Short mmCIF file of N, CA and C in Angstrom, two decimals:
data_model
loop_
_atom_site.label_atom_id
_atom_site.label_comp_id
_atom_site.label_asym_id
_atom_site.label_seq_id
_atom_site.Cartn_x
_atom_site.Cartn_y
_atom_site.Cartn_z
N UNK A 126 41.17 29.74 13.61
CA UNK A 126 40.61 29.37 14.85
C UNK A 126 40.15 30.70 15.50
N UNK A 127 38.62 30.56 16.37
CA UNK A 127 38.00 31.70 16.68
C UNK A 127 38.79 31.78 18.02
N UNK A 128 38.64 33.06 18.67
CA UNK A 128 39.03 33.25 19.99
C UNK A 128 38.16 32.44 21.16
N UNK A 129 38.57 32.04 21.95
CA UNK A 129 37.56 31.13 23.25
C UNK A 129 37.86 31.99 24.48
N UNK A 130 36.85 31.63 25.30
CA UNK A 130 36.66 32.37 26.52
C UNK A 130 36.76 31.33 27.48
N UNK A 131 37.45 31.48 28.59
CA UNK A 131 37.51 30.53 29.93
C UNK A 131 36.03 31.00 30.90
N UNK A 132 35.46 29.95 31.31
CA UNK A 132 34.28 29.89 32.04
C UNK A 132 34.64 28.90 32.87
N UNK A 133 33.94 29.19 34.29
CA UNK A 133 33.89 28.37 35.22
C UNK A 133 32.17 28.09 35.91
N UNK A 134 31.89 26.97 35.85
CA UNK A 134 30.10 26.95 36.16
C UNK A 134 30.23 25.67 37.26
N UNK A 135 28.97 25.61 37.75
CA UNK A 135 28.84 24.89 38.74
C UNK A 135 27.46 24.01 38.12
N UNK A 136 27.69 22.78 37.33
CA UNK A 136 26.94 21.87 36.64
C UNK A 136 26.44 20.66 37.69
N UNK A 137 25.45 20.62 38.07
CA UNK A 137 24.92 19.59 38.77
C UNK A 137 25.72 19.20 40.05
N UNK A 138 26.20 20.33 40.66
CA UNK A 138 26.64 20.28 41.96
C UNK A 138 28.19 20.24 42.01
N UNK A 139 28.79 19.92 40.52
CA UNK A 139 30.05 20.08 40.43
C UNK A 139 30.58 21.03 39.51
N UNK A 140 31.77 21.71 40.36
CA UNK A 140 32.36 22.83 39.41
C UNK A 140 33.08 22.37 38.25
N UNK A 141 33.11 23.05 37.17
CA UNK A 141 33.64 22.98 35.95
C UNK A 141 34.35 24.06 35.25
N UNK A 142 35.63 24.04 35.03
CA UNK A 142 36.22 24.98 33.97
C UNK A 142 36.45 24.51 32.57
N UNK A 143 36.01 25.33 31.64
CA UNK A 143 36.43 25.08 30.30
C UNK A 143 36.46 26.23 29.59
N UNK A 144 37.22 26.19 28.21
CA UNK A 144 37.34 27.23 27.47
C UNK A 144 36.38 26.84 26.16
N UNK A 145 35.53 27.94 25.85
CA UNK A 145 34.85 27.94 24.96
C UNK A 145 34.45 28.91 23.77
N UNK A 146 34.04 28.23 22.54
CA UNK A 146 33.89 29.49 21.69
C UNK A 146 32.74 30.32 22.21
N UNK A 147 32.84 31.55 21.82
CA UNK A 147 31.90 32.68 22.15
C UNK A 147 30.23 32.30 21.88
N UNK A 148 30.39 31.66 20.63
CA UNK A 148 28.84 31.49 20.21
C UNK A 148 28.21 29.96 20.52
N UNK A 149 28.80 29.50 21.31
CA UNK A 149 28.55 28.15 21.74
C UNK A 149 27.38 28.10 22.73
N UNK A 150 26.33 27.61 22.30
CA UNK A 150 25.07 27.67 23.26
C UNK A 150 25.05 26.58 24.22
N UNK A 151 24.59 26.68 25.36
CA UNK A 151 24.64 25.86 26.51
C UNK A 151 24.27 24.42 26.36
N UNK A 152 23.26 24.05 25.43
CA UNK A 152 22.93 22.98 25.17
C UNK A 152 24.02 22.10 24.55
N UNK A 153 24.48 22.59 23.57
CA UNK A 153 25.75 22.07 22.81
C UNK A 153 26.91 21.89 23.64
N UNK A 154 27.16 22.85 24.55
CA UNK A 154 28.18 22.59 25.75
C UNK A 154 27.95 21.61 26.63
N UNK A 155 26.92 21.65 27.12
CA UNK A 155 26.36 20.49 27.98
C UNK A 155 26.53 19.05 27.21
N UNK A 156 26.38 18.95 26.05
CA UNK A 156 25.98 17.77 25.66
C UNK A 156 27.53 17.39 24.90
N UNK A 157 28.09 18.08 24.09
CA UNK A 157 29.58 17.89 23.48
C UNK A 157 30.50 17.92 24.61
N UNK A 158 30.74 19.02 25.57
CA UNK A 158 31.73 19.39 26.28
C UNK A 158 31.74 18.39 27.71
N UNK A 159 30.58 18.15 28.12
CA UNK A 159 30.47 17.45 29.34
C UNK A 159 29.76 16.20 29.17
N UNK A 160 29.47 15.93 28.11
CA UNK A 160 28.52 14.44 27.96
C UNK A 160 27.28 14.51 28.54
N UNK A 161 26.46 15.45 29.05
CA UNK A 161 25.18 15.45 29.37
C UNK A 161 24.30 15.50 28.62
N UNK A 162 23.89 14.14 27.96
CA UNK A 162 22.93 14.25 26.74
C UNK A 162 21.54 13.92 27.16
N UNK A 163 21.25 14.02 28.37
CA UNK A 163 19.87 13.89 28.77
C UNK A 163 19.29 15.04 28.29
N UNK A 164 19.39 16.14 28.15
CA UNK A 164 18.79 17.34 27.44
C UNK A 164 18.97 17.23 25.98
N UNK A 165 17.68 17.60 25.31
CA UNK A 165 18.05 17.27 23.95
C UNK A 165 18.13 18.74 23.34
N UNK A 166 18.67 18.48 21.88
CA UNK A 166 18.37 19.94 21.00
C UNK A 166 17.30 19.48 20.06
N UNK A 167 16.49 20.16 20.13
CA UNK A 167 15.26 19.90 19.45
C UNK A 167 15.13 21.05 18.29
N UNK A 168 14.42 21.90 18.51
CA UNK A 168 14.10 22.95 17.23
C UNK A 168 15.32 23.95 17.36
N UNK A 169 15.89 24.24 18.34
CA UNK A 169 17.34 25.20 18.42
C UNK A 169 16.81 26.45 18.26
N UNK A 170 15.45 26.63 18.60
CA UNK A 170 14.84 28.18 18.42
C UNK A 170 14.36 28.65 19.59
N UNK A 171 14.37 27.86 20.63
CA UNK A 171 13.71 28.10 21.79
C UNK A 171 12.17 27.82 21.82
N UNK A 172 11.59 27.00 20.92
CA UNK A 172 10.28 26.95 20.94
C UNK A 172 9.52 25.84 21.46
N UNK A 173 10.45 24.52 21.18
CA UNK A 173 9.92 23.27 21.79
C UNK A 173 10.30 22.80 22.94
N UNK A 174 11.17 23.26 24.00
CA UNK A 174 11.39 23.01 25.30
C UNK A 174 12.30 22.04 25.42
N UNK A 175 12.64 21.07 24.55
CA UNK A 175 13.39 19.82 24.97
C UNK A 175 14.95 20.09 25.30
N UNK A 176 15.27 21.31 25.40
CA UNK A 176 16.55 21.63 25.95
C UNK A 176 16.40 22.42 27.28
N UNK A 177 15.31 22.49 27.86
CA UNK A 177 15.10 23.04 29.15
C UNK A 177 16.00 22.67 30.20
N UNK A 178 16.92 23.64 30.68
CA UNK A 178 17.62 23.27 32.10
C UNK A 178 17.49 24.34 32.94
N UNK A 179 17.96 24.24 34.36
CA UNK A 179 17.82 25.40 35.14
C UNK A 179 19.17 26.16 35.09
N UNK A 180 19.08 27.35 35.22
CA UNK A 180 20.06 28.30 35.33
C UNK A 180 20.18 29.02 36.43
N UNK A 181 20.84 29.11 37.61
CA UNK A 181 20.85 29.81 38.60
C UNK A 181 19.08 29.84 39.30
N UNK A 182 18.76 28.58 39.14
CA UNK A 182 17.40 28.14 39.91
C UNK A 182 16.02 28.41 38.99
N UNK A 183 16.24 28.89 37.88
CA UNK A 183 15.42 29.45 37.07
C UNK A 183 15.14 28.50 35.43
N UNK A 184 14.34 28.01 35.12
CA UNK A 184 14.20 27.11 33.62
C UNK A 184 14.75 28.21 32.61
N UNK A 185 15.37 27.71 31.91
CA UNK A 185 15.68 28.44 30.59
C UNK A 185 15.83 27.45 29.40
N UNK A 186 15.84 28.01 28.26
CA UNK A 186 16.19 27.08 26.93
C UNK A 186 17.46 27.03 26.71
N UNK A 187 18.26 25.88 26.72
CA UNK A 187 19.50 25.85 26.53
C UNK A 187 19.85 26.11 25.16
N UNK A 188 19.23 26.18 24.17
CA UNK A 188 19.46 26.30 22.86
C UNK A 188 19.61 27.90 22.71
N UNK A 189 19.16 28.71 23.79
CA UNK A 189 18.90 30.22 23.32
C UNK A 189 20.09 30.93 24.20
N UNK A 190 20.84 30.17 25.20
CA UNK A 190 21.68 30.66 26.05
C UNK A 190 23.16 30.50 25.71
N UNK A 191 24.11 31.55 25.65
CA UNK A 191 25.50 31.35 25.18
C UNK A 191 26.07 30.75 26.34
N UNK A 192 26.85 29.56 26.41
CA UNK A 192 27.44 29.26 27.82
C UNK A 192 28.65 29.99 28.01
N UNK A 193 29.17 31.02 27.17
CA UNK A 193 29.92 31.88 27.54
C UNK A 193 29.38 33.13 28.42
N UNK A 194 28.11 33.15 28.51
CA UNK A 194 27.63 34.24 29.14
C UNK A 194 27.21 33.67 30.68
N UNK A 195 27.89 32.37 30.98
CA UNK A 195 27.27 31.93 32.46
C UNK A 195 28.30 31.57 33.24
N UNK A 196 29.40 32.43 32.97
CA UNK A 196 30.56 32.17 34.02
C UNK A 196 30.22 32.61 35.40
N UNK A 197 30.08 31.73 36.26
CA UNK A 197 30.09 31.56 37.72
C UNK A 197 28.45 31.23 37.95
N UNK A 198 27.86 30.90 36.74
CA UNK A 198 26.38 30.47 37.16
C UNK A 198 26.35 28.90 37.71
N UNK A 199 25.21 28.70 38.35
CA UNK A 199 24.95 27.36 38.57
C UNK A 199 23.86 26.57 37.70
N UNK A 200 24.14 25.32 37.02
CA UNK A 200 23.37 25.12 35.96
C UNK A 200 22.91 23.74 36.49
N UNK A 201 21.72 23.27 36.31
CA UNK A 201 21.16 21.98 36.91
C UNK A 201 20.61 21.24 35.50
N UNK A 202 20.88 20.17 35.03
CA UNK A 202 20.43 19.37 33.82
C UNK A 202 19.51 18.32 34.56
N UNK A 203 18.89 17.69 33.45
CA UNK A 203 18.00 16.48 33.91
C UNK A 203 18.82 15.37 34.62
N UNK A 204 20.01 15.08 34.32
CA UNK A 204 20.71 14.36 35.13
C UNK A 204 20.93 14.77 36.59
N UNK A 205 21.24 15.70 36.79
CA UNK A 205 21.37 16.35 38.15
C UNK A 205 20.21 16.27 38.85
N UNK A 206 19.03 16.69 38.41
CA UNK A 206 17.60 16.76 39.01
C UNK A 206 17.21 15.32 39.31
N UNK A 207 17.58 14.34 38.46
CA UNK A 207 17.49 12.82 38.78
C UNK A 207 18.09 12.37 40.11
N UNK A 208 19.57 12.82 40.12
CA UNK A 208 20.58 12.26 40.52
C UNK A 208 20.03 12.55 42.04
N UNK A 209 19.71 13.89 42.29
CA UNK A 209 19.30 14.63 43.71
C UNK A 209 17.92 14.05 44.37
N UNK A 210 17.37 13.33 43.52
CA UNK A 210 16.11 12.74 44.15
C UNK A 210 14.82 13.57 44.04
N UNK A 211 14.96 14.77 43.58
CA UNK A 211 13.94 15.81 43.50
C UNK A 211 12.69 15.46 42.79
N UNK A 212 13.02 14.62 41.69
CA UNK A 212 11.80 14.31 40.77
C UNK A 212 11.44 12.90 41.04
N UNK A 213 11.81 11.93 41.83
CA UNK A 213 11.77 10.52 41.90
C UNK A 213 10.21 10.33 41.83
N UNK A 214 9.47 11.05 42.69
CA UNK A 214 7.95 10.69 42.68
C UNK A 214 7.43 11.16 41.34
N UNK A 215 7.91 12.47 40.85
CA UNK A 215 7.30 13.06 39.29
C UNK A 215 7.66 11.89 38.32
N UNK A 216 8.86 11.28 38.43
CA UNK A 216 9.17 10.17 37.44
C UNK A 216 8.29 9.01 37.67
N UNK A 217 8.12 8.49 38.90
CA UNK A 217 7.02 7.40 38.97
C UNK A 217 5.82 7.85 38.43
N UNK A 218 5.21 8.98 38.69
CA UNK A 218 3.93 9.38 38.18
C UNK A 218 4.05 9.43 36.89
N UNK A 219 5.02 9.70 36.07
CA UNK A 219 5.07 9.94 34.71
C UNK A 219 5.01 8.53 34.36
N UNK A 220 5.68 7.29 34.90
CA UNK A 220 5.57 6.23 34.55
C UNK A 220 4.13 5.33 34.40
N UNK A 221 3.66 5.93 35.76
CA UNK A 221 2.15 5.23 36.26
C UNK A 221 1.22 5.88 35.15
N UNK A 222 1.40 6.97 34.76
CA UNK A 222 0.37 7.64 33.79
C UNK A 222 0.87 7.44 32.24
N UNK A 223 1.68 6.73 32.02
CA UNK A 223 2.27 6.67 30.54
C UNK A 223 2.42 7.93 29.90
N UNK A 224 3.21 8.85 30.74
CA UNK A 224 3.52 10.28 30.31
C UNK A 224 4.48 10.33 29.60
N UNK A 225 5.34 9.57 29.13
CA UNK A 225 6.59 9.24 28.80
C UNK A 225 6.68 8.64 27.55
N UNK A 226 6.21 8.80 26.34
CA UNK A 226 6.01 7.88 25.44
C UNK A 226 7.25 7.57 24.47
N UNK A 227 7.40 8.55 23.62
CA UNK A 227 8.83 8.25 22.78
C UNK A 227 9.84 8.67 23.89
N UNK A 228 9.77 9.89 24.44
CA UNK A 228 10.82 10.27 25.35
C UNK A 228 11.73 11.25 24.98
N UNK A 229 11.36 11.85 23.88
CA UNK A 229 12.28 13.03 23.53
C UNK A 229 11.89 14.19 24.42
N UNK A 230 10.52 14.45 24.66
CA UNK A 230 10.38 15.99 25.28
C UNK A 230 10.18 15.44 26.73
N UNK A 231 10.52 14.40 27.08
CA UNK A 231 10.41 14.13 28.59
C UNK A 231 11.65 14.78 29.70
N UNK A 232 12.55 14.93 29.25
CA UNK A 232 13.57 15.66 30.01
C UNK A 232 13.32 17.03 30.18
N UNK A 233 13.02 17.70 28.93
CA UNK A 233 12.43 19.09 29.13
C UNK A 233 11.31 19.25 29.88
N UNK A 234 10.39 18.47 29.58
CA UNK A 234 9.02 18.26 30.34
C UNK A 234 9.03 18.14 31.80
N UNK A 235 10.07 17.32 32.33
CA UNK A 235 10.28 16.98 33.47
C UNK A 235 10.80 18.34 34.51
N UNK A 236 11.93 18.92 33.49
CA UNK A 236 12.37 20.24 34.20
C UNK A 236 11.30 20.97 34.38
N UNK A 237 10.34 21.26 33.30
CA UNK A 237 9.29 22.18 33.69
C UNK A 237 8.45 21.99 34.74
N UNK A 238 7.88 20.50 34.68
CA UNK A 238 7.08 20.02 35.37
C UNK A 238 7.63 20.21 36.98
N UNK A 239 9.03 19.96 37.34
CA UNK A 239 9.72 20.29 38.63
C UNK A 239 9.52 21.57 39.02
N UNK A 240 9.67 22.65 38.14
CA UNK A 240 9.60 24.07 38.32
C UNK A 240 8.30 24.30 38.77
N UNK A 241 7.10 23.70 38.34
CA UNK A 241 5.88 23.88 38.85
C UNK A 241 5.85 23.55 40.46
N UNK A 242 6.43 22.29 40.68
CA UNK A 242 6.43 21.74 42.03
C UNK A 242 7.19 22.31 43.11
N UNK A 243 8.06 23.14 42.43
CA UNK A 243 8.86 23.81 43.34
C UNK A 243 8.25 25.57 43.64
N UNK A 244 7.56 25.89 42.66
CA UNK A 244 7.22 27.19 42.78
C UNK A 244 5.77 27.48 42.90
N UNK A 245 5.08 26.37 42.28
CA UNK A 245 3.63 26.39 42.46
C UNK A 245 2.52 25.29 42.83
N UNK A 246 3.08 25.04 44.21
CA UNK A 246 2.38 23.86 44.83
C UNK A 246 0.77 23.87 44.78
N UNK A 247 0.28 24.92 44.59
CA UNK A 247 -0.99 24.83 44.48
C UNK A 247 -1.74 24.91 43.05
N UNK A 248 -0.82 24.81 42.36
CA UNK A 248 -1.13 24.90 40.85
C UNK A 248 -2.49 23.67 40.68
N UNK A 249 -3.61 24.42 39.66
CA UNK A 249 -4.55 23.54 39.40
C UNK A 249 -4.23 23.05 37.96
N UNK A 250 -5.08 22.23 37.14
CA UNK A 250 -4.98 21.70 35.89
C UNK A 250 -4.68 22.77 35.12
N UNK A 251 -5.40 23.79 34.83
CA UNK A 251 -5.03 24.75 34.03
C UNK A 251 -3.69 25.62 34.35
N UNK A 252 -3.42 25.82 35.47
CA UNK A 252 -2.00 26.52 35.62
C UNK A 252 -1.08 25.50 35.21
N UNK A 253 -1.14 24.22 35.60
CA UNK A 253 -0.05 23.26 34.90
C UNK A 253 0.10 23.05 33.54
N UNK A 254 -0.86 23.09 32.72
CA UNK A 254 -0.99 23.29 31.44
C UNK A 254 -0.59 24.64 30.63
N UNK A 255 -0.88 25.52 31.45
CA UNK A 255 -0.21 26.91 31.11
C UNK A 255 1.41 26.82 31.29
N UNK A 256 1.64 26.52 32.48
CA UNK A 256 3.02 26.43 32.51
C UNK A 256 3.92 25.57 31.57
N UNK A 257 3.40 24.35 31.28
CA UNK A 257 4.12 23.19 30.36
C UNK A 257 3.62 23.81 29.05
N UNK A 258 3.02 24.67 28.67
CA UNK A 258 2.76 25.01 27.35
C UNK A 258 3.85 25.24 26.46
N UNK A 259 5.02 25.53 26.91
CA UNK A 259 6.08 25.81 26.05
C UNK A 259 6.99 24.71 25.92
N UNK A 260 6.48 23.58 26.20
CA UNK A 260 7.07 22.34 25.94
C UNK A 260 6.28 21.34 24.95
N UNK A 261 6.73 21.22 23.90
CA UNK A 261 5.86 20.31 22.90
C UNK A 261 6.19 18.99 23.25
N UNK A 262 4.92 18.30 23.15
CA UNK A 262 4.81 16.85 23.06
C UNK A 262 3.78 16.45 21.76
N UNK A 263 4.48 15.51 20.84
CA UNK A 263 3.95 14.99 19.70
C UNK A 263 3.09 13.51 20.10
N UNK A 264 3.45 13.04 21.33
CA UNK A 264 2.90 11.81 21.34
C UNK A 264 1.76 11.63 22.27
N UNK A 265 1.68 12.29 23.48
CA UNK A 265 0.98 12.05 24.61
C UNK A 265 -0.63 12.95 24.25
N UNK A 266 -0.34 14.06 23.72
CA UNK A 266 -1.76 14.92 23.91
C UNK A 266 -1.66 15.54 25.32
N UNK A 267 -0.66 15.50 25.77
CA UNK A 267 -0.56 16.26 27.26
C UNK A 267 -1.49 15.64 28.42
N UNK A 268 -2.50 15.17 28.05
CA UNK A 268 -3.40 14.82 29.26
C UNK A 268 -2.64 13.91 30.41
N UNK A 269 -1.93 13.03 29.94
CA UNK A 269 -1.20 12.08 30.91
C UNK A 269 0.11 12.99 31.32
N UNK A 270 0.50 13.88 30.91
CA UNK A 270 1.58 14.56 31.63
C UNK A 270 1.16 15.45 32.57
N UNK A 271 -0.14 16.33 32.26
CA UNK A 271 -0.87 17.05 33.27
C UNK A 271 -1.34 16.12 34.50
N UNK A 272 -1.97 15.08 34.11
CA UNK A 272 -2.21 14.02 35.23
C UNK A 272 -1.06 13.58 35.97
N UNK A 273 0.00 13.19 35.45
CA UNK A 273 1.26 13.02 36.26
C UNK A 273 1.74 14.20 37.13
N UNK A 274 1.73 15.21 36.57
CA UNK A 274 2.08 16.53 37.70
C UNK A 274 0.76 17.06 38.69
N UNK A 275 -0.46 16.60 38.41
CA UNK A 275 -1.43 16.92 39.19
C UNK A 275 -1.32 15.84 40.29
N UNK A 276 -1.07 14.63 39.95
CA UNK A 276 -0.80 13.62 40.90
C UNK A 276 0.26 13.69 41.71
N UNK A 277 1.34 14.43 41.42
CA UNK A 277 2.50 14.49 42.19
C UNK A 277 2.22 15.73 43.38
N UNK A 278 1.46 16.54 42.68
CA UNK A 278 1.20 17.86 43.41
C UNK A 278 0.54 17.52 44.76
N UNK A 279 -0.30 16.68 44.38
CA UNK A 279 -1.44 15.93 45.54
C UNK A 279 -0.87 15.03 46.28
N UNK A 280 -0.13 14.29 46.10
CA UNK A 280 0.97 13.54 46.86
C UNK A 280 1.78 14.40 47.88
N UNK A 281 2.40 15.38 47.40
CA UNK A 281 3.20 15.86 47.94
C UNK A 281 2.54 16.92 48.94
N UNK A 282 1.26 17.52 48.80
CA UNK A 282 0.64 17.94 49.81
C UNK A 282 -0.05 17.06 50.62
N UNK A 283 -0.51 15.90 50.48
CA UNK A 283 -0.96 14.96 51.21
C UNK A 283 0.29 14.45 52.21
N UNK A 284 1.62 14.10 51.88
CA UNK A 284 2.68 13.87 52.72
C UNK A 284 3.04 15.22 53.66
N UNK A 285 2.65 16.59 53.11
CA UNK A 285 3.15 17.61 54.02
C UNK A 285 2.29 17.70 55.37
N UNK A 286 0.89 17.00 55.20
CA UNK A 286 0.11 17.14 56.40
C UNK A 286 0.62 16.27 57.37
#
């Protein structure tokens, strides 16, 4: 049996302490240890974006980060983002635009799109496409996803007036 490391994280606002194997990736920890299966393990090489989560406010690929390296960190998964209400309007836009077809990429795509909404409220279609370019979708052709993000940005701007 390999040595284990004790870590304490705040996941979706809840403090959790666990003993983890040193080489366990964050996505595997979230799914297996905490039962948070909304984020998906896709390519396991950091290419597809299905495992996108927030760590200390920044989006990261959960398959590239070791859980043991995150002692003291704050992690937000798609479950936490949804529960917080932060992306309710974005989710509605995804539904309205049919931007979630098979659904496999959707959690990671919503995490990346939420990052645009938080940090780039004036993003145009080109900037939206660029920001989402690290998240692969085989079903939609991205048009509907970009439309949904653009719609949400416009609605939030209108609501801020």
